[in-house]
């Protein structure tokens, strides 16, 4: 039997990751046989909550991304590592705002966090939410814990207009990434107007890893799938 989990309550540390109304306040039926329309949760995906997390190599600091305010936070684990009491976790630093990529026709959205070789790397995208595919872009910034500053320029950035396979077998014409969209009905790009298939890939740079040769490995996930 697993132990009862304990949680780090970020609000007690002054970290506001946003919230969503309760099921009843959103008009969600308690009857599992009835359909539920949930437009509020649909639009809030990828805009509130926690993105990536990573622990420093010495195990003393937990870094996390607050996707609500596009900022990195550092939590002090040094006392917790001895007591195993989450109440002993404290805010070490933050918010550290991720530098601007100069997004055009959209908003910058950050998620990925990776501690490696004394620095913290974060992944961010321009969501092109008020533009077109050509405005989609991704970048990686490096954060130095010693100076608590980000690199002024991304250590790597690239457009998200590269060739990409389709997400759904019945919609082979839906390829590549699309601008972020909060309107459910316009997220259906299936070839048939009567199709119930939803296929609208929206990019989130969700994870960063490093190979033993120093190569950076990036993962992108689909907000539309979430």
mmCIF file of C-alpha atoms in Angstrom:
data_model
loop_
_atom_site.group_PDB
_atom_site.id
_atom_site.type_symbol
_atom_site.label_atom_id
_atom_site.label_comp_id
_atom_site.label_asym_id
_atom_site.label_seq_id
_atom_site.Cartn_x
_atom_site.Cartn_y
_atom_site.Cartn_z
ATOM 1 C CA UNK A 1 0.000 0.000 0.000
ATOM 2 C CA UNK A 2 1.475 3.367 -0.968
ATOM 3 C CA UNK A 3 1.910 5.930 1.792
ATOM 4 C CA UNK A 4 -0.371 8.922 2.012
ATOM 5 C CA UNK A 5 1.254 11.616 -0.164
ATOM 6 C CA UNK A 6 2.275 14.975 1.209
ATOM 7 C CA UNK A 7 2.303 18.097 -0.907
ATOM 8 C CA UNK A 8 4.252 21.301 -1.217
ATOM 9 C CA UNK A 9 1.647 24.045 -1.023
ATOM 10 C CA UNK A 10 3.060 26.676 -3.365
ATOM 11 C CA UNK A 11 0.563 29.321 -2.283
ATOM 12 C CA UNK A 12 2.072 29.231 1.227
ATOM 13 C CA UNK A 13 5.398 30.154 -0.394
ATOM 14 C CA UNK A 14 3.847 33.102 -2.214
ATOM 15 C CA UNK A 15 3.797 31.355 -5.596
ATOM 16 C CA UNK A 16 0.534 31.866 -7.499
ATOM 17 C CA UNK A 17 0.201 29.359 -10.343
ATOM 18 C CA UNK A 18 -3.427 30.280 -10.994
ATOM 19 C CA UNK A 19 -6.604 28.331 -10.361
ATOM 20 C CA UNK A 20 -9.735 27.031 -12.026
ATOM 21 C CA UNK A 21 -13.282 27.035 -10.593
ATOM 22 C CA UNK A 22 -14.597 23.817 -9.078
ATOM 23 C CA UNK A 23 -16.474 21.251 -11.139
ATOM 24 C CA UNK A 24 -19.807 22.431 -9.785
ATOM 25 C CA UNK A 25 -18.965 26.095 -10.429
ATOM 26 C CA UNK A 26 -18.141 25.158 -14.024
ATOM 27 C CA UNK A 27 -21.479 23.423 -14.415
ATOM 28 C CA UNK A 28 -20.010 19.947 -14.675
ATOM 29 C CA UNK A 29 -22.625 17.256 -14.175
ATOM 30 C CA UNK A 30 -22.060 14.728 -11.429
ATOM 31 C CA UNK A 31 -23.855 12.153 -13.554
ATOM 32 C CA UNK A 32 -21.327 10.138 -15.541
ATOM 33 C CA UNK A 33 -23.981 9.291 -18.142
ATOM 34 C CA UNK A 34 -24.462 12.940 -19.066
ATOM 35 C CA UNK A 35 -22.179 15.024 -21.309
ATOM 36 C CA UNK A 36 -20.264 17.953 -19.855
ATOM 37 C CA UNK A 37 -19.103 21.075 -21.642
ATOM 38 C CA UNK A 38 -15.982 22.536 -20.069
ATOM 39 C CA UNK A 39 -14.766 25.573 -22.053
ATOM 40 C CA UNK A 40 -12.899 27.119 -19.099
ATOM 41 C CA UNK A 41 -10.532 24.199 -18.668
ATOM 42 C CA UNK A 42 -10.039 24.003 -22.441
ATOM 43 C CA UNK A 43 -8.726 27.564 -22.636
ATOM 44 C CA UNK A 44 -6.579 27.330 -19.476
ATOM 45 C CA UNK A 45 -4.508 24.340 -20.610
ATOM 46 C CA UNK A 46 -0.876 25.406 -20.807
ATOM 47 C CA UNK A 47 -1.537 28.819 -19.258
ATOM 48 C CA UNK A 48 -1.837 28.048 -15.517
ATOM 49 C CA UNK A 49 -0.114 25.602 -13.199
ATOM 50 C CA UNK A 50 3.395 24.168 -13.091
ATOM 51 C CA UNK A 51 5.454 23.207 -16.111
ATOM 52 C CA UNK A 52 8.802 21.478 -15.790
ATOM 53 C CA UNK A 53 10.768 20.766 -12.605
ATOM 54 C CA UNK A 54 14.398 19.835 -12.009
ATOM 55 C CA UNK A 55 16.599 19.306 -8.936
ATOM 56 C CA UNK A 56 20.157 20.613 -8.673
ATOM 57 C CA UNK A 57 22.956 18.047 -8.747
ATOM 58 C CA UNK A 58 23.582 18.474 -4.994
ATOM 59 C CA UNK A 59 19.912 17.823 -4.230
ATOM 60 C CA UNK A 60 19.525 21.090 -2.336
ATOM 61 C CA UNK A 61 17.392 23.122 -4.755
ATOM 62 C CA UNK A 62 14.227 22.363 -6.706
ATOM 63 C CA UNK A 63 13.609 24.545 -9.754
ATOM 64 C CA UNK A 64 10.127 24.815 -11.241
ATOM 65 C CA UNK A 65 8.403 26.776 -13.983
ATOM 66 C CA UNK A 66 5.278 28.769 -13.156
ATOM 67 C CA UNK A 67 3.620 28.808 -16.556
ATOM 68 C CA UNK A 68 1.084 31.385 -15.382
ATOM 69 C CA UNK A 69 3.677 34.187 -15.128
ATOM 70 C CA UNK A 70 6.402 32.731 -17.357
ATOM 71 C CA UNK A 71 8.835 32.654 -14.431
ATOM 72 C CA UNK A 72 11.334 30.267 -12.844
ATOM 73 C CA UNK A 73 11.331 29.658 -9.064
ATOM 74 C CA UNK A 74 13.878 28.009 -6.767
ATOM 75 C CA UNK A 75 12.845 26.086 -3.627
ATOM 76 C CA UNK A 76 15.292 25.332 -0.807
ATOM 77 C CA UNK A 77 15.310 21.616 0.047
ATOM 78 C CA UNK A 78 18.272 21.574 2.440
ATOM 79 C CA UNK A 79 16.265 21.271 5.673
ATOM 80 C CA UNK A 80 13.614 19.054 4.101
ATOM 81 C CA UNK A 81 16.301 16.566 3.080
ATOM 82 C CA UNK A 82 17.002 15.999 6.787
ATOM 83 C CA UNK A 83 13.489 16.166 8.220
ATOM 84 C CA UNK A 84 11.365 14.836 5.322
ATOM 85 C CA UNK A 85 8.807 17.451 6.339
ATOM 86 C CA UNK A 86 7.445 19.447 3.414
ATOM 87 C CA UNK A 87 6.746 22.340 5.799
ATOM 88 C CA UNK A 88 10.523 22.854 5.892
ATOM 89 C CA UNK A 89 10.693 23.641 2.172
ATOM 90 C CA UNK A 90 11.160 27.373 1.661
ATOM 91 C CA UNK A 91 11.321 29.770 -1.251
ATOM 92 C CA UNK A 92 14.963 30.263 -2.195
ATOM 93 C CA UNK A 93 14.434 32.680 -5.069
ATOM 94 C CA UNK A 94 12.120 33.916 -7.773
ATOM 95 C CA UNK A 95 10.196 34.832 -9.693
ATOM 96 C CA UNK A 96 12.900 34.960 -12.350
ATOM 97 C CA UNK A 97 11.145 36.102 -15.505
ATOM 98 C CA UNK A 98 12.183 34.221 -18.639
ATOM 99 C CA UNK A 99 13.707 36.738 -21.098
ATOM 100 C CA UNK A 100 11.579 37.911 -23.984
ATOM 101 C CA UNK A 101 12.040 36.255 -27.346
ATOM 102 C CA UNK A 102 10.308 39.178 -29.019
ATOM 103 C CA UNK A 103 7.310 37.115 -30.037
ATOM 104 C CA UNK A 104 5.326 38.458 -32.977
ATOM 105 C CA UNK A 105 1.530 38.083 -33.041
ATOM 106 C CA UNK A 106 1.443 35.951 -29.936
ATOM 107 C CA UNK A 107 2.425 35.305 -26.323
ATOM 108 C CA UNK A 108 5.537 33.657 -24.937
ATOM 109 C CA UNK A 109 4.894 30.367 -23.098
ATOM 110 C CA UNK A 110 7.555 28.569 -21.055
ATOM 111 C CA UNK A 111 7.516 25.023 -19.683
ATOM 112 C CA UNK A 112 10.708 22.927 -19.820
ATOM 113 C CA UNK A 113 13.245 23.083 -16.958
ATOM 114 C CA UNK A 114 16.531 21.180 -16.736
ATOM 115 C CA UNK A 115 19.450 21.584 -14.297
ATOM 116 C CA UNK A 116 22.744 20.611 -15.940
ATOM 117 C CA UNK A 117 26.372 21.381 -15.127
ATOM 118 C CA UNK A 118 25.665 24.268 -12.781
ATOM 119 C CA UNK A 119 23.007 26.006 -14.861
ATOM 120 C CA UNK A 120 19.266 25.765 -15.322
ATOM 121 C CA UNK A 121 17.965 25.585 -18.878
ATOM 122 C CA UNK A 122 14.380 26.583 -19.676
ATOM 123 C CA UNK A 123 12.383 26.027 -22.838
ATOM 124 C CA UNK A 124 9.930 28.559 -24.214
ATOM 125 C CA UNK A 125 7.793 29.066 -27.322
ATOM 126 C CA UNK A 126 6.080 31.933 -29.128
ATOM 127 C CA UNK A 127 2.499 30.678 -29.384
ATOM 128 C CA UNK A 128 1.460 32.768 -32.454
ATOM 129 C CA UNK A 129 -2.041 32.891 -30.937
ATOM 130 C CA UNK A 130 -2.956 36.046 -32.859
ATOM 131 C CA UNK A 131 -0.908 35.257 -35.955
ATOM 132 C CA UNK A 132 0.014 32.411 -38.257
ATOM 133 C CA UNK A 133 2.299 29.378 -38.391
ATOM 134 C CA UNK A 134 5.179 31.584 -39.487
ATOM 135 C CA UNK A 135 5.171 33.264 -36.051
ATOM 136 C CA UNK A 136 5.774 30.005 -34.148
ATOM 137 C CA UNK A 137 9.237 29.838 -32.606
ATOM 138 C CA UNK A 138 11.035 28.039 -29.763
ATOM 139 C CA UNK A 139 14.076 28.908 -27.686
ATOM 140 C CA UNK A 140 16.281 27.794 -24.790
ATOM 141 C CA UNK A 141 17.621 30.209 -22.150
ATOM 142 C CA UNK A 142 20.287 29.455 -19.543
ATOM 143 C CA UNK A 143 19.859 30.599 -15.925
ATOM 144 C CA UNK A 144 22.930 30.984 -13.693
ATOM 145 C CA UNK A 145 22.045 30.230 -10.033
ATOM 146 C CA UNK A 146 25.237 31.962 -8.847
ATOM 147 C CA UNK A 147 24.216 35.315 -10.320
ATOM 148 C CA UNK A 148 20.451 34.582 -10.436
ATOM 149 C CA UNK A 149 20.319 35.895 -13.985
ATOM 150 C CA UNK A 150 19.308 34.517 -17.347
ATOM 151 C CA UNK A 151 21.403 34.705 -20.477
ATOM 152 C CA UNK A 152 20.469 37.814 -22.420
ATOM 153 C CA UNK A 153 20.089 35.810 -25.611
ATOM 154 C CA UNK A 154 18.804 32.267 -26.108
ATOM 155 C CA UNK A 155 21.520 29.635 -26.236
ATOM 156 C CA UNK A 156 19.505 28.048 -29.026
ATOM 157 C CA UNK A 157 16.382 29.076 -30.916
ATOM 158 C CA UNK A 158 14.601 27.801 -33.989
ATOM 159 C CA UNK A 159 11.362 28.242 -35.968
ATOM 160 C CA UNK A 160 8.578 25.716 -35.501
ATOM 161 C CA UNK A 161 7.768 25.603 -39.203
ATOM 162 C CA UNK A 162 9.798 22.457 -39.838
ATOM 163 C CA UNK A 163 8.153 19.429 -41.535
ATOM 164 C CA UNK A 164 6.302 17.333 -38.963
ATOM 165 C CA UNK A 165 4.165 14.249 -39.328
ATOM 166 C CA UNK A 166 0.409 14.253 -38.897
ATOM 167 C CA UNK A 167 -1.092 13.512 -35.486
ATOM 168 C CA UNK A 168 -4.092 11.437 -36.519
ATOM 169 C CA UNK A 169 -4.239 8.712 -39.165
ATOM 170 C CA UNK A 170 -7.527 9.925 -40.587
ATOM 171 C CA UNK A 171 -6.222 13.474 -41.053
ATOM 172 C CA UNK A 172 -2.971 13.143 -43.026
ATOM 173 C CA UNK A 173 -3.369 16.692 -44.341
ATOM 174 C CA UNK A 174 -3.037 18.151 -40.825
ATOM 175 C CA UNK A 175 0.741 18.448 -40.582
ATOM 176 C CA UNK A 176 3.134 20.745 -38.767
ATOM 177 C CA UNK A 177 2.421 22.909 -35.744
ATOM 178 C CA UNK A 178 -0.459 25.389 -35.527
ATOM 179 C CA UNK A 179 -0.919 28.617 -33.534
ATOM 180 C CA UNK A 180 -2.360 28.186 -30.048
ATOM 181 C CA UNK A 181 -6.152 28.288 -30.123
ATOM 182 C CA UNK A 182 -8.677 28.515 -27.281
ATOM 183 C CA UNK A 183 -11.795 27.988 -29.407
ATOM 184 C CA UNK A 184 -12.892 24.372 -29.446
ATOM 185 C CA UNK A 185 -14.835 24.428 -32.710
ATOM 186 C CA UNK A 186 -12.002 25.981 -34.690
ATOM 187 C CA UNK A 187 -9.609 23.306 -33.428
ATOM 188 C CA UNK A 188 -11.124 20.708 -35.758
ATOM 189 C CA UNK A 189 -9.006 20.465 -38.892
ATOM 190 C CA UNK A 190 -10.250 17.113 -40.098
ATOM 191 C CA UNK A 191 -10.947 16.961 -43.852
ATOM 192 C CA UNK A 192 -14.632 16.114 -43.372
ATOM 193 C CA UNK A 193 -16.963 18.733 -41.898
ATOM 194 C CA UNK A 194 -18.981 15.923 -40.334
ATOM 195 C CA UNK A 195 -15.970 14.247 -38.735
ATOM 196 C CA UNK A 196 -15.802 14.184 -34.948
ATOM 197 C CA UNK A 197 -12.002 13.945 -35.019
ATOM 198 C CA UNK A 198 -10.046 16.738 -33.342
ATOM 199 C CA UNK A 199 -6.556 17.300 -34.674
ATOM 200 C CA UNK A 200 -4.932 20.659 -34.031
ATOM 201 C CA UNK A 201 -1.264 20.354 -32.910
ATOM 202 C CA UNK A 202 -0.126 23.269 -30.712
ATOM 203 C CA UNK A 203 3.529 23.273 -29.579
ATOM 204 C CA UNK A 204 4.815 23.221 -26.001
ATOM 205 C CA UNK A 205 8.575 22.845 -25.477
ATOM 206 C CA UNK A 206 8.112 20.424 -22.605
ATOM 207 C CA UNK A 207 11.471 18.856 -21.767
ATOM 208 C CA UNK A 208 15.237 19.300 -22.123
ATOM 209 C CA UNK A 209 17.844 16.608 -21.581
ATOM 210 C CA UNK A 210 21.581 16.337 -22.256
ATOM 211 C CA UNK A 211 23.340 13.354 -23.772
ATOM 212 C CA UNK A 212 26.725 12.219 -22.458
ATOM 213 C CA UNK A 213 28.415 13.953 -25.398
ATOM 214 C CA UNK A 214 26.798 17.269 -24.458
ATOM 215 C CA UNK A 215 24.099 17.152 -27.122
ATOM 216 C CA UNK A 216 20.864 18.878 -26.133
ATOM 217 C CA UNK A 217 17.749 16.761 -26.644
ATOM 218 C CA UNK A 218 14.426 18.615 -26.845
ATOM 219 C CA UNK A 219 10.892 17.288 -26.441
ATOM 220 C CA UNK A 220 7.815 19.027 -27.790
ATOM 221 C CA UNK A 221 4.326 17.994 -26.781
ATOM 222 C CA UNK A 222 0.949 18.823 -28.236
ATOM 223 C CA UNK A 223 -1.259 21.185 -26.237
ATOM 224 C CA UNK A 224 -4.149 20.116 -28.440
ATOM 225 C CA UNK A 225 -3.752 16.560 -27.186
ATOM 226 C CA UNK A 226 -3.959 17.757 -23.609
#
